[in-house]
mmCIF file of C-alpha atoms and ligand atoms in Angstrom:
data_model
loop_
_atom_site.group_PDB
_atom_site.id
_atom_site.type_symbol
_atom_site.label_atom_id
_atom_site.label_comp_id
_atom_site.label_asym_id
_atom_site.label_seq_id
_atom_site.Cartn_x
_atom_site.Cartn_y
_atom_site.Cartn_z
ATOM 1 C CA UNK S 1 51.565 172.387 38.975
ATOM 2 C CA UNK S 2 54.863 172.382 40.744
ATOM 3 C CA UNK S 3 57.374 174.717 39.524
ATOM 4 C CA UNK S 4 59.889 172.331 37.717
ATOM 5 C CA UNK S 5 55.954 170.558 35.838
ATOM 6 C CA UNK S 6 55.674 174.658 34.733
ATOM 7 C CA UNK S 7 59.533 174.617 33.723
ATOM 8 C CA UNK S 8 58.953 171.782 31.639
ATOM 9 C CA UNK S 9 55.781 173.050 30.026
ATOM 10 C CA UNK S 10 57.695 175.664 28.979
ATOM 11 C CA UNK S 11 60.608 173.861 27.826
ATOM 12 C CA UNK S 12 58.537 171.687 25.541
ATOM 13 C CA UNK S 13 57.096 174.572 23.599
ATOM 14 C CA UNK S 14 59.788 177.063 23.838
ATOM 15 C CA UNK S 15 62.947 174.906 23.256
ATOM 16 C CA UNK S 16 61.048 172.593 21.476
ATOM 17 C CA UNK S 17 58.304 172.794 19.505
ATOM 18 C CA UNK S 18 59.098 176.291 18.425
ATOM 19 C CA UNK S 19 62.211 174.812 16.780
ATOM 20 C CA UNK S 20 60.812 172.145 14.961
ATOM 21 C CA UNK S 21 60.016 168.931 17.212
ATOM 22 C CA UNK S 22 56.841 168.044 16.050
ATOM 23 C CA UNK S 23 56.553 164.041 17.259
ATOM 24 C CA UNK S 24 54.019 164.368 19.886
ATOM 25 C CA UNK S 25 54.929 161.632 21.195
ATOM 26 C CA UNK S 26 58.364 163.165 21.581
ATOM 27 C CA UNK S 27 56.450 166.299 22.737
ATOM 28 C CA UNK S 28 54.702 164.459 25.726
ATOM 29 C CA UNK S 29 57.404 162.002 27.057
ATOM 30 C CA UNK S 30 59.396 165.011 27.165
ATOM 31 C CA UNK S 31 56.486 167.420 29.324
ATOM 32 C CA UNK S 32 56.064 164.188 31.598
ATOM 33 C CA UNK S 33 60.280 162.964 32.340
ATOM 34 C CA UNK S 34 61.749 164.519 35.348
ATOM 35 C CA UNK S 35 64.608 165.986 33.737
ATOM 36 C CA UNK S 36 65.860 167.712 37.487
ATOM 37 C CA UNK S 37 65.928 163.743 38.866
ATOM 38 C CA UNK S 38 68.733 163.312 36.189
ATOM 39 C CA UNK S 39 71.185 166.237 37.123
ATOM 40 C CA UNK S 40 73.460 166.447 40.020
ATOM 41 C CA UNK S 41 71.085 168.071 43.460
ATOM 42 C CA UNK S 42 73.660 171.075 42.659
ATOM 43 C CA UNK S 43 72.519 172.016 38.990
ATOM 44 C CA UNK S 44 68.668 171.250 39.372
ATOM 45 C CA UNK S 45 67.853 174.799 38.702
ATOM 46 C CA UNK S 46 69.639 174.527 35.314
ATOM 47 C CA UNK S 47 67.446 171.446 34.757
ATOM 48 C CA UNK S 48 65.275 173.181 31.922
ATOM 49 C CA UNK S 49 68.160 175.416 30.380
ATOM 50 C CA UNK S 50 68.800 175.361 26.765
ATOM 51 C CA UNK S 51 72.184 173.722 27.229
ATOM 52 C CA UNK S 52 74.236 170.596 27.829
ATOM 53 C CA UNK S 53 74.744 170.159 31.371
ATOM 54 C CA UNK S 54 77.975 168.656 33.484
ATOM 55 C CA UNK S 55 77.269 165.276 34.849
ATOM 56 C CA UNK S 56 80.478 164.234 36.086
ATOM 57 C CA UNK S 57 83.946 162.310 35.111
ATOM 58 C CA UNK S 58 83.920 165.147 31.918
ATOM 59 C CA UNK S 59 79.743 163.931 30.635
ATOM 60 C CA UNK S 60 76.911 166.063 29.862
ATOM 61 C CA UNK S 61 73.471 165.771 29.937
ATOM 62 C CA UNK S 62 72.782 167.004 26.298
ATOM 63 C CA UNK S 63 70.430 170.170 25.650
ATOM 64 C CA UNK S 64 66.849 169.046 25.600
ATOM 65 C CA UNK S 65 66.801 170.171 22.024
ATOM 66 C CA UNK S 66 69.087 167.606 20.918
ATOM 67 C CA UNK S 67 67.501 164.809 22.775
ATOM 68 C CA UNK S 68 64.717 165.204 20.976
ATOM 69 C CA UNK S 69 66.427 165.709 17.591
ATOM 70 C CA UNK S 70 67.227 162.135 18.069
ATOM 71 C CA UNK S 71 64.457 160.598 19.679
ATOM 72 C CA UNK S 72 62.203 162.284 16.783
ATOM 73 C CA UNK S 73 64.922 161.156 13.838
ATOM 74 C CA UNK S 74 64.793 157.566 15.616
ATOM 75 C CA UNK S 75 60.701 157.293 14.669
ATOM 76 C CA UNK S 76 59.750 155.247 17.657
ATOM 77 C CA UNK S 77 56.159 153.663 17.491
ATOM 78 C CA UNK S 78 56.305 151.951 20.467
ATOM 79 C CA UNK S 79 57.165 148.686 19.215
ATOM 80 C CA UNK S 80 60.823 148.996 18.784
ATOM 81 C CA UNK S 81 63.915 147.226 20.565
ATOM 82 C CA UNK S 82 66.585 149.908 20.866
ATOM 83 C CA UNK S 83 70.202 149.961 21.917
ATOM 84 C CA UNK S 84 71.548 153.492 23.025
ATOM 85 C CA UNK S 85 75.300 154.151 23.349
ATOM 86 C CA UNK S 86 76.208 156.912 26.359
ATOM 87 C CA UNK S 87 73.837 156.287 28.907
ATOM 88 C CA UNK S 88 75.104 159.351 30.940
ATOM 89 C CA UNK S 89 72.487 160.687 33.380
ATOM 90 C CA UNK S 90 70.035 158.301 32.325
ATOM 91 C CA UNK S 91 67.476 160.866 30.844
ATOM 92 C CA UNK S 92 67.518 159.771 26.875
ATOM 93 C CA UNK S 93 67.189 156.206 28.351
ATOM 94 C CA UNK S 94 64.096 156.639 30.654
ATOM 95 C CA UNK S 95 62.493 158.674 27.677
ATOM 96 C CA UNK S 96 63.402 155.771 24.837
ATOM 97 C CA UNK S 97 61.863 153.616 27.431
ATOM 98 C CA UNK S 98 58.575 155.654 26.967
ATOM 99 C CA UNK S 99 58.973 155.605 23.624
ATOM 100 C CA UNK S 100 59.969 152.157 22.444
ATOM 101 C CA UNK S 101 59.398 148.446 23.881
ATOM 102 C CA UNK S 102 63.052 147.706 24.796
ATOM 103 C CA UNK S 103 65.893 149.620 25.901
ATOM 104 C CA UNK S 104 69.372 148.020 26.058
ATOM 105 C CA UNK S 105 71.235 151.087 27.377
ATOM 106 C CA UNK S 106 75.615 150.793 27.587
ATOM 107 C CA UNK S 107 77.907 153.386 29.324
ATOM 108 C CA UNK S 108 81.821 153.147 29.576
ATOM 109 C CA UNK S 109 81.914 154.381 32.782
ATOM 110 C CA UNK S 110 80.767 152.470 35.496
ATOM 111 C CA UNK S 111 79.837 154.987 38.231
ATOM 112 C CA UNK S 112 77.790 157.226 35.681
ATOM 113 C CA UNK S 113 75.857 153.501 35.029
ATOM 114 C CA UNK S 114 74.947 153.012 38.823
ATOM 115 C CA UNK S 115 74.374 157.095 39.110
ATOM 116 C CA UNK S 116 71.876 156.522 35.985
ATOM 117 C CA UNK S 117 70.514 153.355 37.734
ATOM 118 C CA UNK S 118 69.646 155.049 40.324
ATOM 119 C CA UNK S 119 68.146 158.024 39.035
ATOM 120 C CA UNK S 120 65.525 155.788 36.374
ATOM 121 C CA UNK S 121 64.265 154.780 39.523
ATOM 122 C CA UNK S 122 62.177 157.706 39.046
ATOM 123 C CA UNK S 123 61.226 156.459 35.672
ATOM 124 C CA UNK S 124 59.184 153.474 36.642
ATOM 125 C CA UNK S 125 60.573 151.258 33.482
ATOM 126 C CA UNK S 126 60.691 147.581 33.918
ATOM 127 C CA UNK S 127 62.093 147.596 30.006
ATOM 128 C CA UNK S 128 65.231 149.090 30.496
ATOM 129 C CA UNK S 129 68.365 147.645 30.547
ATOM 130 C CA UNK S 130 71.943 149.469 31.387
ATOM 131 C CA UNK S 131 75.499 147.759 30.482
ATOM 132 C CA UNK S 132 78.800 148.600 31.641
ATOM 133 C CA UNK S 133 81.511 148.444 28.592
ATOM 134 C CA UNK S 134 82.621 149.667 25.117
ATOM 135 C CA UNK S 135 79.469 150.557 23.450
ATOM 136 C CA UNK S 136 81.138 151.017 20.722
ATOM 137 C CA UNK S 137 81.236 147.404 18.701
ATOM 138 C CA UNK S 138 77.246 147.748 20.425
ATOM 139 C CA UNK S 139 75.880 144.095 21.452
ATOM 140 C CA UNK S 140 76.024 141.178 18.721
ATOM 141 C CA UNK S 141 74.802 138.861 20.930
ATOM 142 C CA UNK S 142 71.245 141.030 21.257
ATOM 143 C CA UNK S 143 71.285 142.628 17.594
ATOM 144 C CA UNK S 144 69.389 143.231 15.863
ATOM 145 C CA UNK S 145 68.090 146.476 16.718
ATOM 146 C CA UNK S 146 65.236 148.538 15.526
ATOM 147 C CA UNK S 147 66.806 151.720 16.258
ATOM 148 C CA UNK S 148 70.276 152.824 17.862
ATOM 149 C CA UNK S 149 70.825 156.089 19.743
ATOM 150 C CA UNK S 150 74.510 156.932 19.724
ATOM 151 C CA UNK S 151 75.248 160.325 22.332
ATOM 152 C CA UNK S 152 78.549 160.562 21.763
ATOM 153 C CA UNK S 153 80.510 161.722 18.688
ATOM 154 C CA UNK S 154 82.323 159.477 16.280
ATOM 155 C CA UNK S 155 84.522 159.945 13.443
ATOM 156 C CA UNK S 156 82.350 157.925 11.434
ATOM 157 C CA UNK S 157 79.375 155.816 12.002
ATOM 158 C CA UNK S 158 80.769 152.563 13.969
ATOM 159 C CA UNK S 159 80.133 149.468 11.103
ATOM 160 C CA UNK S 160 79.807 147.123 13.966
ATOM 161 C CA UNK S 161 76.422 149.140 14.946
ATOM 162 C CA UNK S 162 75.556 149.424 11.416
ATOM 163 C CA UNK S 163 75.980 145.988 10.997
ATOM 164 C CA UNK S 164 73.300 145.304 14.545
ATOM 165 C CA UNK S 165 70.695 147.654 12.264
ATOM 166 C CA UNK S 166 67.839 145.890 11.389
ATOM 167 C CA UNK S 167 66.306 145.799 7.958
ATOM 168 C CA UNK S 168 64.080 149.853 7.872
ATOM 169 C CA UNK S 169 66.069 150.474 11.159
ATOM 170 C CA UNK S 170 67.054 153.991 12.311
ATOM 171 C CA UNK S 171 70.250 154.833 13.778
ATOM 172 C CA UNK S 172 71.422 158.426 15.260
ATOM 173 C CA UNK S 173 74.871 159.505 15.648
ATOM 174 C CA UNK S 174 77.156 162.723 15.835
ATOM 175 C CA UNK S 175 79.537 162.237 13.200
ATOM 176 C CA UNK S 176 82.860 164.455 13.349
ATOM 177 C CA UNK S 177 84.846 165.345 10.762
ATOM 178 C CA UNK S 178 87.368 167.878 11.682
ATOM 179 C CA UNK S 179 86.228 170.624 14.255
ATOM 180 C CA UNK S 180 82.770 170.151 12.871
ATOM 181 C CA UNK S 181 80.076 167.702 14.502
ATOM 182 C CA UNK S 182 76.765 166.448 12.637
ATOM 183 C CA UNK S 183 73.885 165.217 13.788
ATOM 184 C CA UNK S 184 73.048 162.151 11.662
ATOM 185 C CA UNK S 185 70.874 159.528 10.185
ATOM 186 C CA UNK S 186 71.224 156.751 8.666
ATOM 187 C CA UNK S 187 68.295 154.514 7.434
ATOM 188 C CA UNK S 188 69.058 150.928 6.502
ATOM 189 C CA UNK S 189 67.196 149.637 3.155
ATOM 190 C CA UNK S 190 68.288 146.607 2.291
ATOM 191 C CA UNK S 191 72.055 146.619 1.671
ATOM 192 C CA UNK S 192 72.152 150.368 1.453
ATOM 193 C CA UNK S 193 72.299 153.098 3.655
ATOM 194 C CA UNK S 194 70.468 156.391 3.150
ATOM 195 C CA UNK S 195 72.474 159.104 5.144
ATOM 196 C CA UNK S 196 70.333 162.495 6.515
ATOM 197 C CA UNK S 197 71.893 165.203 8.254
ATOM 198 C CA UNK S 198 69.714 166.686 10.753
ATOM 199 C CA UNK S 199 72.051 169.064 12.633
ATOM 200 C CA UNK S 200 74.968 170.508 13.505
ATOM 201 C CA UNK S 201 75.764 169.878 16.966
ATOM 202 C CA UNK S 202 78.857 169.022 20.029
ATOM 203 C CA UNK S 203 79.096 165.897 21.613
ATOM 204 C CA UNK S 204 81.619 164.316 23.969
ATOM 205 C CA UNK S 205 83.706 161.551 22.190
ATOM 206 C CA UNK S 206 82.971 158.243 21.422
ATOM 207 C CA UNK S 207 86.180 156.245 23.313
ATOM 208 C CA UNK S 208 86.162 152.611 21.937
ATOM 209 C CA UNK S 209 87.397 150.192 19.297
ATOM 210 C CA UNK S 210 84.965 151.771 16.893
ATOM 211 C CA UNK S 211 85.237 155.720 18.562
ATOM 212 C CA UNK S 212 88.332 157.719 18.721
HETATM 213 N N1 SAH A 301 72.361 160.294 26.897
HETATM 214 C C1 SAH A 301 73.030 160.947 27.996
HETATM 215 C C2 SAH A 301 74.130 161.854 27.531
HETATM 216 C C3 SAH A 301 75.376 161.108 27.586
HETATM 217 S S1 SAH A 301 76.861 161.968 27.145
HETATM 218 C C4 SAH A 301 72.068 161.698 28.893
HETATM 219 O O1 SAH A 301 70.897 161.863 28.532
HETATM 220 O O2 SAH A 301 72.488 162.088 29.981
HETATM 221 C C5 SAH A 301 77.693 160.657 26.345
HETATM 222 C C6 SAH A 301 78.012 159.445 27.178
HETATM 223 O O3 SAH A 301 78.637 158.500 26.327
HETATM 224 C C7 SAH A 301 78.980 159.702 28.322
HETATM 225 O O4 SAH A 301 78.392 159.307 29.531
HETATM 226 C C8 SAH A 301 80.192 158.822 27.970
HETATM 227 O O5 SAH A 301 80.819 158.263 29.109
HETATM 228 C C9 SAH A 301 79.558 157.760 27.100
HETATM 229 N N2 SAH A 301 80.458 157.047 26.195
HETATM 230 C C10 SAH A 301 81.490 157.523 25.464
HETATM 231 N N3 SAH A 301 82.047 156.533 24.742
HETATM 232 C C11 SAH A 301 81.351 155.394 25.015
HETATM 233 C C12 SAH A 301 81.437 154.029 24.566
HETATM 234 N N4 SAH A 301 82.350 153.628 23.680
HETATM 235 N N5 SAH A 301 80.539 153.153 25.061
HETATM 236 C C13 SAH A 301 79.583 153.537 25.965
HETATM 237 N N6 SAH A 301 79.461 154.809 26.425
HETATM 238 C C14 SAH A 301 80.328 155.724 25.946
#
């Protein structure tokens, strides 16, 4: 096992597991992704840290921990067409595309999107798809979606993604309200919305229409 395969053992039960994460799917996508191929060549040896890492133009990478929180809240079978908000690095995307059947992946900022593009190369996905643009009023034109993975923090949850939620889908986003950030679900039923709260946690903003 090469040393960063050992990291990420280690990562999966100590960071992981230990705290909760019990979708082994979750579990193994996570022990098999190459989180160092998703971090700038400077940072690689904070690839397994318990933290957010900087990605460039002001991103992260967010803590493992919380990448799973929503990948395990999102209750992928494998059959799922998803849309994700922040693409970032391109780690959450290359796992949901392990996880799911269709990834429609957006990111404001365009060089992050071709730095992600490049770096799923090491993810070996042909159902992945990235979009430069607002995320924020997500894609009517592809809705609906089974699940939506929002990775960046909003005041409340956008009602043009709530509106792209399919009927028992599951969609993830930090909500803010004042200083304080919240992990969140919210699981469409028919015309209502059940609302969990899964954890506190700190996200970068959502800039858009819908975002701040
Ligand atoms: N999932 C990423 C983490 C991304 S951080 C990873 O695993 O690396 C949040 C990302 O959301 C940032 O890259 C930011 O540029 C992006 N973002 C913020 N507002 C957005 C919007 N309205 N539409 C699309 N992307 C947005």
């Amino acid at each position: 096992m090469d040393d960063f395969a050992e990291r990420r053992a280690v990562m999966v039960e100590h960071q992981l597991r230990e705290r909760g994460i019990d979708d082994e799917r979750v579990l193994a996508a996570m022990g098999e992704v190459p989180r160092e191929e998703f971090v700038p060549e400077r940072r690689r040896e904070l690839a397994y840290a318990d933290a957010a890492l900087p990605i460039g133009d002001e991103q992260t990478i967010s803590q493992p921990w919380i990448v799973a929180a929503i990948l395990q809240a999102l209750a992928l079978t494998g059959t799922e067409r998803v849309l994700e908000i922040g693409t970032g690095s391109g780690y959450s995307t290359c796992l949901l595309g392990r996880l799911a059947a269709h990834v429609l992946s957006v990111e404001r900022h365009a060089d992050l999107a071709r730095a992600a593009a490049a770096h799923l190369r090491a993810c070996a996905s042909d159902n992945i798809e990235l979009l430069v643009g607002d995320g924020s009023r997500g894609v009517p034109d592809r809705a609906p979606f089974d699940a939506i993975a929002v990775h960046a923090a909003a005041p409340a949850p956008p009602p043009a993604l709530l509106e792209q939620l399919a009927e028992g889908g599951h969609m993830v986003v930090p909500v803010a309200s004042g200083r304080e950030e919240m992990l969140t679900l919210l699981r469409r039923r028919g015309s209502d919305l059940e609302s969990i709260e899964i954890a506190p946690c700190r996200f970068v903003p959502l800039i858009g229409a819908e975002g701040f």
